[in-house]
Amino acid sequence: MNPDFPHVRMRRYRKTSSIRGLLDNVQISQKKLIWPVFVKPGSGIKEPIPSLPMQHYLSPDVLYEEVAKVCDMGVSSVLLFPVVPTEIKTADGSYILQREGLMAIAVASLKKQLPNVTVFVDLDMSEYTNHGHSGIIDAEGIVQNDETLSIISKAAPILLETGADGIAPSGMIDGQVSVIRKSLIEAQMDDRLILSYSTKFASTFYEAFRMAARNTPKFGHRQDCQLPITDVRQAIRESLLDEQEGADLLMVKPALCYLDVIQAIRKRTDLPLGAYNVSGEYNLTWNATKLNIGDSHKMAHEILTSIFRSGADFVITYWSNQIREVLNAYK
Ligand code: PBG
């Protein structure tokens, strides 16, 4: 028998939607979301991405129209990924060093139309190399860390030259944050943010993204770059190392299977910490309504809430462009 009963009755807190809202201590705010967007060269392109329902490949000239819609819903940050045509990809991914390349053009046009949008550019060699690995590889297909660093450090200021607010290095190359920081300072871009994919697991949940970005490794795997899902201490160290190297913002990726990791890193750093609600998490949830196993938007609400509850300050999510439905689903 509960000694406080009948005086303490928890159901009083939950009587009406207004009372429940008053007492909420975690809320999804559109300001805390980043929308990932895939940019294709060309003009007038708005092409559905088969592996990511409701997401589109966009060319630089039409990008702002779609970002403006998301801004109207209160989301004001985007993360851009390049979809580089196969014929431009090389073994050393040198297109990443092209001045006025795809990313620079996309950022210039976006910033011209929507100067207040916060724009991050992904930096990963896998989107530029013809073998799909995140750097220069040797004959065995192993990424050569320090050779890769020299390209990455040159690439960062080039990708940001048209006014992007931050760079998001995602290849998990050791030392990448420190070389990027150094080269941004040299390029007098010390006002740009480094959003490091600091704790990135070797996850199966990236497949839908890889189909979309066409950066699946042609052979081998990324297990020497990405974290084993079974080692939480190493996962924490990776983020703490990036803090030491000069990252401004840390990130855990994926989000949903790693809420414990978000919580653990949150306790070890005062840096802002984000989480990436990745393609597989999105695709599975999006399909729930179709499969008649629950309301996708309600599930998305529950998932995003859980990510914030675990300690994330911001979330990178494909739900950003459907955030109205997601927020309305929870009443
Ligand atoms: C690498 C990158 C990946 C994702 C974002 N950046 C995947 C990879 O390592 O191939 C995955 C994001 C998602 O699944 O939504 N540039």
Tab-separated table of C-alpha atoms and ligand atoms in Angstrom:
chain	number	residue	atom	x	y	z
A	1	MET	CA	0.000	0.000	0.000
A	2	ASN	CA	1.377	3.401	-0.985
A	3	PRO	CA	1.453	5.476	2.224
A	4	ASP	CA	0.779	8.718	0.290
A	5	PHE	CA	-2.336	7.441	-1.370
A	6	PRO	CA	-5.065	8.773	-1.611
A	7	HIS	CA	-3.537	12.304	-1.264
A	8	VAL	CA	-0.957	11.956	-4.020
A	9	ARG	CA	-2.661	11.271	-7.305
A	10	MET	CA	-0.397	11.516	-10.315
A	11	ARG	CA	-3.321	11.622	-12.720
A	12	ARG	CA	-3.964	15.250	-11.622
A	13	TYR	CA	-0.884	16.231	-13.620
A	14	ARG	CA	-2.248	14.632	-16.746
A	15	LYS	CA	-5.882	15.720	-16.680
A	16	THR	CA	-5.884	18.104	-19.658
A	17	SER	CA	-3.722	18.845	-22.630
A	18	SER	CA	-3.142	22.330	-21.204
A	19	ILE	CA	-1.858	20.980	-17.886
A	20	ARG	CA	0.304	18.413	-19.637
A	21	GLY	CA	1.758	21.154	-21.843
A	22	LEU	CA	2.416	23.377	-18.844
A	23	LEU	CA	4.471	20.685	-17.226
A	24	ASP	CA	6.409	19.452	-20.261
A	25	ASN	CA	10.117	19.645	-19.640
A	26	VAL	CA	11.305	18.584	-23.063
A	27	GLN	CA	10.018	20.188	-26.216
A	28	ILE	CA	10.860	19.909	-29.867
A	29	SER	CA	11.691	23.339	-31.192
A	30	GLN	CA	12.069	23.985	-34.914
A	31	LYS	CA	15.014	26.243	-34.088
A	32	LYS	CA	16.871	23.174	-32.886
A	33	LEU	CA	16.580	21.209	-36.121
A	34	ILE	CA	18.920	20.990	-39.093
A	35	TRP	CA	17.516	19.813	-42.423
A	36	PRO	CA	19.874	17.612	-44.516
A	37	VAL	CA	19.636	18.378	-48.238
A	38	PHE	CA	21.158	16.661	-51.290
A	39	VAL	CA	22.419	19.014	-53.971
A	40	LYS	CA	22.835	17.957	-57.584
A	41	PRO	CA	24.552	19.976	-60.300
A	42	GLY	CA	22.346	21.379	-63.032
A	43	SER	CA	19.373	23.671	-63.061
A	44	GLY	CA	15.686	23.346	-62.374
A	45	ILE	CA	16.159	19.960	-60.696
A	46	LYS	CA	13.705	18.764	-58.056
A	47	GLU	CA	13.841	15.009	-58.246
A	48	PRO	CA	12.441	12.600	-55.637
A	49	ILE	CA	15.002	10.462	-53.792
A	50	PRO	CA	13.710	6.877	-53.908
A	51	SER	CA	15.352	5.773	-50.642
A	52	LEU	CA	14.223	8.885	-48.738
A	53	PRO	CA	10.488	9.555	-49.181
A	54	MET	CA	9.520	13.264	-49.238
A	55	GLN	CA	13.153	14.287	-49.841
A	56	HIS	CA	14.460	15.567	-53.187
A	57	TYR	CA	17.652	16.116	-55.075
A	58	LEU	CA	17.792	19.846	-55.677
A	59	SER	CA	19.957	21.876	-58.014
A	60	PRO	CA	21.595	25.032	-56.625
A	61	ASP	CA	19.139	27.377	-58.377
A	62	VAL	CA	16.000	25.831	-56.844
A	63	LEU	CA	17.479	24.980	-53.457
A	64	TYR	CA	16.335	28.226	-51.831
A	65	GLU	CA	12.706	27.642	-52.790
A	66	GLU	CA	12.587	24.413	-50.803
A	67	VAL	CA	14.654	25.810	-47.936
A	68	ALA	CA	12.292	28.810	-47.799
A	69	LYS	CA	9.368	26.426	-47.202
A	70	VAL	CA	11.202	24.847	-44.302
A	71	CYS	CA	12.055	28.314	-42.947
A	72	ASP	CA	8.359	29.197	-43.047
A	73	MET	CA	7.854	26.343	-40.618
A	74	GLY	CA	10.515	27.751	-38.285
A	75	VAL	CA	13.515	25.601	-39.182
A	76	SER	CA	16.483	27.800	-40.057
A	77	SER	CA	19.474	25.480	-40.477
A	78	VAL	CA	20.496	23.146	-43.286
A	79	LEU	CA	23.282	20.651	-43.907
A	80	LEU	CA	24.225	20.292	-47.574
A	81	PHE	CA	25.496	17.107	-49.217
A	82	PRO	CA	26.898	17.038	-52.748
A	83	VAL	CA	25.770	14.446	-55.255
A	84	VAL	CA	28.786	14.449	-57.524
A	85	PRO	CA	28.296	12.900	-60.995
A	86	THR	CA	30.209	9.610	-61.429
A	87	GLU	CA	32.221	10.943	-64.370
A	88	ILE	CA	33.687	13.694	-62.172
A	89	LYS	CA	34.782	11.325	-59.391
A	90	THR	CA	38.438	10.300	-59.238
A	91	ALA	CA	40.592	8.114	-56.991
A	92	ASP	CA	41.828	11.161	-55.082
A	93	GLY	CA	38.474	12.951	-55.101
A	94	SER	CA	40.153	16.098	-56.344
A	95	TYR	CA	36.857	17.702	-57.405
A	96	ILE	CA	36.509	18.653	-53.746
A	97	LEU	CA	39.282	21.209	-54.379
A	98	GLN	CA	37.537	22.770	-57.348
A	99	ARG	CA	36.929	26.467	-56.799
A	100	GLU	CA	33.336	27.403	-57.441
A	101	GLY	CA	32.416	23.747	-57.227
A	102	LEU	CA	28.942	22.374	-56.584
A	103	MET	CA	28.856	23.245	-52.878
A	104	ALA	CA	30.219	26.752	-53.312
A	105	ILE	CA	27.646	27.510	-56.014
A	106	ALA	CA	24.806	26.072	-53.932
A	107	VAL	CA	25.796	28.039	-50.829
A	108	ALA	CA	26.205	31.276	-52.802
A	109	SER	CA	22.732	31.042	-54.267
A	110	LEU	CA	21.140	30.003	-50.973
A	111	LYS	CA	22.812	32.775	-48.987
A	112	LYS	CA	21.870	35.353	-51.599
A	113	GLN	CA	18.174	34.506	-51.332
A	114	LEU	CA	18.072	33.566	-47.644
A	115	PRO	CA	20.965	35.257	-45.847
A	116	ASN	CA	19.681	34.317	-42.388
A	117	VAL	CA	19.688	30.578	-42.950
A	118	THR	CA	22.495	28.752	-41.184
A	119	VAL	CA	24.315	26.620	-43.727
A	120	PHE	CA	26.604	23.715	-42.924
A	121	VAL	CA	28.510	21.879	-45.656
A	122	ASP	CA	29.361	18.203	-45.237
A	123	LEU	CA	32.996	17.353	-45.818
A	124	ASP	CA	33.611	13.726	-46.669
A	125	MET	CA	35.864	12.445	-49.438
A	126	SER	CA	33.500	9.494	-50.007
A	127	GLU	CA	31.189	11.815	-51.906
A	128	TYR	CA	34.015	12.724	-54.314
A	129	THR	CA	36.097	9.528	-54.736
A	130	ASN	CA	35.329	6.924	-57.410
A	131	HIS	CA	35.914	4.056	-54.945
A	132	GLY	CA	33.579	5.589	-52.357
A	133	HIS	CA	36.021	5.584	-49.445
A	134	SER	CA	36.494	8.611	-47.220
A	135	GLY	CA	40.025	9.381	-48.358
A	136	ILE	CA	43.079	8.399	-50.334
A	137	ILE	CA	43.388	4.592	-50.274
A	138	ASP	CA	46.313	2.206	-50.658
A	139	ALA	CA	46.384	-0.967	-52.802
A	140	GLU	CA	44.461	-2.847	-50.111
A	141	GLY	CA	41.748	-0.199	-50.003
A	142	ILE	CA	42.796	1.156	-46.614
A	143	VAL	CA	42.295	4.899	-46.122
A	144	GLN	CA	45.655	6.642	-45.704
A	145	ASN	CA	45.015	8.965	-42.817
A	146	ASP	CA	47.602	11.701	-43.154
A	147	GLU	CA	47.511	11.941	-46.968
A	148	THR	CA	43.760	12.402	-46.618
A	149	LEU	CA	44.241	15.137	-44.020
A	150	SER	CA	46.193	17.237	-46.467
A	151	ILE	CA	43.280	17.227	-48.968
A	152	ILE	CA	40.678	17.810	-46.268
A	153	SER	CA	42.532	20.808	-44.889
A	154	LYS	CA	42.705	22.376	-48.348
A	155	ALA	CA	39.066	21.545	-49.075
A	156	ALA	CA	37.486	23.151	-46.012
A	157	PRO	CA	38.076	26.824	-46.917
A	158	ILE	CA	37.154	26.122	-50.550
A	159	LEU	CA	33.818	24.603	-49.535
A	160	LEU	CA	33.132	27.590	-47.280
A	161	GLU	CA	34.375	30.341	-49.602
A	162	THR	CA	30.917	31.544	-50.619
A	163	GLY	CA	29.698	32.171	-47.109
A	164	ALA	CA	28.637	28.904	-45.471
A	165	ASP	CA	28.485	29.198	-41.686
A	166	GLY	CA	30.119	25.915	-40.885
A	167	ILE	CA	31.824	22.776	-42.069
A	168	ALA	CA	30.775	19.302	-40.994
A	169	PRO	CA	33.643	16.824	-41.380
A	170	SER	CA	32.106	13.349	-41.432
A	171	GLY	CA	34.833	10.949	-42.508
A	172	MET	CA	36.209	10.156	-39.017
A	173	ILE	CA	39.787	10.722	-40.209
A	174	ASP	CA	42.052	11.116	-37.176
A	175	GLY	CA	43.187	14.701	-36.707
A	176	GLN	CA	40.723	16.173	-39.213
A	177	VAL	CA	39.298	18.751	-36.841
A	178	SER	CA	42.688	20.203	-35.939
A	179	VAL	CA	43.884	20.512	-39.545
A	180	ILE	CA	40.579	22.071	-40.585
A	181	ARG	CA	40.720	24.583	-37.731
A	182	LYS	CA	44.260	25.513	-38.685
A	183	SER	CA	43.459	25.976	-42.355
A	184	LEU	CA	40.315	28.005	-41.623
A	185	ILE	CA	42.348	30.335	-39.428
A	186	GLU	CA	44.944	30.693	-42.194
A	187	ALA	CA	42.165	31.478	-44.663
A	188	GLN	CA	40.828	34.132	-42.267
A	189	MET	CA	37.710	32.133	-41.703
A	190	ASP	CA	37.971	31.991	-37.968
A	191	ASP	CA	34.288	32.899	-37.674
A	192	ARG	CA	33.169	29.558	-39.172
A	193	LEU	CA	31.832	26.705	-37.072
A	194	ILE	CA	33.196	23.196	-37.110
A	195	LEU	CA	30.348	20.743	-36.569
A	196	SER	CA	32.210	17.506	-36.132
A	197	TYR	CA	30.636	14.117	-36.699
A	198	SER	CA	32.636	13.353	-33.599
A	199	THR	CA	31.048	10.065	-32.547
A	200	LYS	CA	29.969	8.193	-35.657
A	201	PHE	CA	29.190	4.517	-35.417
A	202	ALA	CA	29.636	1.879	-38.123
A	203	SER	CA	25.876	1.589	-38.495
A	204	THR	CA	23.561	-0.296	-40.830
A	205	PHE	CA	21.138	2.618	-40.644
A	206	TYR	CA	23.036	4.673	-43.281
A	207	GLU	CA	22.043	2.530	-46.251
A	208	ALA	CA	19.215	4.791	-47.454
A	209	PHE	CA	21.599	7.764	-47.326
A	210	ARG	CA	24.258	5.893	-49.270
A	211	MET	CA	21.735	5.055	-51.981
A	212	ALA	CA	20.799	8.734	-52.090
A	213	ALA	CA	24.333	10.166	-51.944
A	214	ARG	CA	25.802	7.330	-54.032
A	215	ASN	CA	28.821	7.068	-51.764
A	216	THR	CA	28.713	3.353	-50.966
A	217	PRO	CA	32.263	1.987	-50.930
A	218	LYS	CA	32.826	-0.073	-54.114
A	219	PHE	CA	34.728	-2.637	-52.045
A	220	GLY	CA	35.674	-3.100	-48.425
A	221	HIS	CA	33.976	-1.283	-45.568
A	222	ARG	CA	34.338	1.718	-43.245
A	223	GLN	CA	34.825	-0.169	-40.031
A	224	ASP	CA	38.315	1.164	-39.442
A	225	CYS	CA	37.021	4.719	-39.681
A	226	GLN	CA	33.687	4.405	-37.887
A	227	LEU	CA	33.131	3.278	-34.320
A	228	PRO	CA	32.250	-0.241	-33.199
A	229	ILE	CA	28.712	-0.185	-31.830
A	230	THR	CA	29.938	-2.127	-28.818
A	231	ASP	CA	32.495	0.317	-27.389
A	232	VAL	CA	31.014	3.223	-25.482
A	233	ARG	CA	34.306	4.345	-23.905
A	234	GLN	CA	35.921	4.741	-27.317
A	235	ALA	CA	32.797	6.558	-28.508
A	236	ILE	CA	33.133	9.089	-25.689
A	237	ARG	CA	36.870	9.553	-26.294
A	238	GLU	CA	36.267	10.346	-29.973
A	239	SER	CA	34.036	13.291	-29.065
A	240	LEU	CA	36.355	14.512	-26.316
A	241	LEU	CA	39.310	14.388	-28.714
A	242	ASP	CA	37.423	16.513	-31.234
A	243	GLU	CA	36.707	19.023	-28.490
A	244	GLN	CA	40.462	19.231	-27.805
A	245	GLU	CA	41.153	19.592	-31.524
A	246	GLY	CA	38.952	22.667	-31.705
A	247	ALA	CA	35.489	21.490	-32.726
A	248	ASP	CA	32.714	23.946	-31.870
A	249	LEU	CA	29.872	21.454	-32.012
A	250	LEU	CA	29.890	17.722	-31.403
A	251	MET	CA	27.546	15.082	-32.777
A	252	VAL	CA	26.466	11.511	-32.189
A	253	LYS	CA	25.308	9.512	-35.192
A	254	PRO	CA	22.978	7.631	-35.503
A	255	ALA	CA	20.706	8.893	-32.750
A	256	LEU	CA	18.104	6.345	-31.855
A	257	CYS	CA	20.199	3.311	-30.976
A	258	TYR	CA	22.715	5.554	-29.187
A	259	LEU	CA	20.703	7.631	-26.736
A	260	ASP	CA	22.877	6.247	-23.934
A	261	VAL	CA	25.962	7.557	-25.746
A	262	ILE	CA	24.405	11.018	-26.171
A	263	GLN	CA	23.661	11.053	-22.459
A	264	ALA	CA	27.172	9.912	-21.560
A	265	ILE	CA	28.891	12.510	-23.767
A	266	ARG	CA	26.547	15.218	-22.498
A	267	LYS	CA	27.907	14.605	-19.003
A	268	ARG	CA	31.533	14.914	-20.143
A	269	THR	CA	31.505	18.157	-22.142
A	270	ASP	CA	30.019	21.637	-22.113
A	271	LEU	CA	30.194	21.893	-25.904
A	272	PRO	CA	26.886	21.954	-27.769
A	273	LEU	CA	26.004	18.400	-28.747
A	274	GLY	CA	23.877	17.325	-31.684
A	275	ALA	CA	22.510	14.021	-32.879
A	276	TYR	CA	21.832	12.795	-36.407
A	277	ASN	CA	18.460	11.085	-36.795
A	278	VAL	CA	19.754	9.149	-39.791
A	279	SER	CA	18.234	7.917	-43.033
A	280	GLY	CA	17.351	4.400	-41.865
A	281	GLU	CA	15.648	5.712	-38.746
A	282	TYR	CA	13.678	8.153	-40.896
A	283	ASN	CA	12.765	5.706	-43.640
A	284	LEU	CA	11.521	3.006	-41.264
A	285	THR	CA	9.447	5.494	-39.324
A	286	TRP	CA	8.082	7.162	-42.455
A	287	ASN	CA	6.815	3.798	-43.674
A	288	ALA	CA	4.935	2.972	-40.470
A	289	THR	CA	1.725	4.672	-41.610
A	290	LYS	CA	1.892	2.856	-44.932
A	291	LEU	CA	2.364	-0.473	-43.189
A	292	ASN	CA	-0.577	0.290	-40.915
A	293	ILE	CA	1.501	-0.183	-37.807
A	294	GLY	CA	1.116	3.294	-36.322
A	295	ASP	CA	1.169	6.979	-37.194
A	296	SER	CA	4.550	7.967	-38.640
A	297	HIS	CA	4.287	11.579	-37.501
A	298	LYS	CA	3.452	10.580	-33.944
A	299	MET	CA	6.378	8.173	-33.987
A	300	ALA	CA	8.643	10.911	-35.307
A	301	HIS	CA	7.473	13.145	-32.479
A	302	GLU	CA	8.261	10.465	-29.953
A	303	ILE	CA	11.663	9.780	-31.494
A	304	LEU	CA	12.702	13.446	-31.675
A	305	THR	CA	11.526	13.980	-28.104
A	306	SER	CA	13.620	11.041	-26.941
A	307	ILE	CA	16.700	12.436	-28.667
A	308	PHE	CA	16.286	15.815	-26.954
A	309	ARG	CA	15.506	14.098	-23.651
A	310	SER	CA	18.750	12.168	-23.850
A	311	GLY	CA	20.673	15.454	-23.850
A	312	ALA	CA	21.023	16.565	-27.476
A	313	ASP	CA	20.924	20.326	-28.043
A	314	PHE	CA	20.026	20.017	-31.711
A	315	VAL	CA	18.993	17.283	-34.132
A	316	ILE	CA	19.793	16.769	-37.788
A	317	THR	CA	16.643	15.268	-39.237
A	318	TYR	CA	14.807	14.645	-42.509
A	319	TRP	CA	11.590	15.332	-40.581
A	320	SER	CA	12.459	19.044	-40.702
A	321	ASN	CA	10.442	19.540	-43.884
A	322	GLN	CA	7.390	17.857	-42.329
A	323	ILE	CA	7.769	19.379	-38.880
A	324	ARG	CA	4.286	20.893	-38.867
A	325	GLU	CA	2.669	17.457	-39.159
A	326	VAL	CA	5.090	16.073	-36.581
A	327	LEU	CA	4.267	18.775	-34.036
A	328	ASN	CA	0.534	18.604	-34.732
A	329	ALA	CA	0.536	14.848	-34.272
A	330	TYR	CA	1.125	15.273	-30.538
A	331	LYS	CA	-1.737	16.859	-28.735
B	1	PBG	C1	29.194	10.434	-44.837
B	1	PBG	C2	27.855	10.453	-44.269
B	1	PBG	C3	27.001	9.396	-44.050
B	1	PBG	C4	25.836	9.926	-43.548
B	1	PBG	C5	26.005	11.297	-43.449
B	1	PBG	N1	27.273	11.611	-43.894
B	1	PBG	C6	27.056	7.973	-44.248
B	1	PBG	C7	28.240	7.236	-44.562
B	1	PBG	O1	29.141	7.105	-43.733
B	1	PBG	O2	28.218	6.723	-45.681
B	1	PBG	C8	24.633	9.140	-43.180
B	1	PBG	C9	23.457	9.936	-42.835
B	1	PBG	C10	22.187	9.181	-42.915
B	1	PBG	O3	22.159	7.941	-42.942
B	1	PBG	O4	21.152	9.863	-42.951
B	1	PBG	N2	29.394	11.567	-45.612
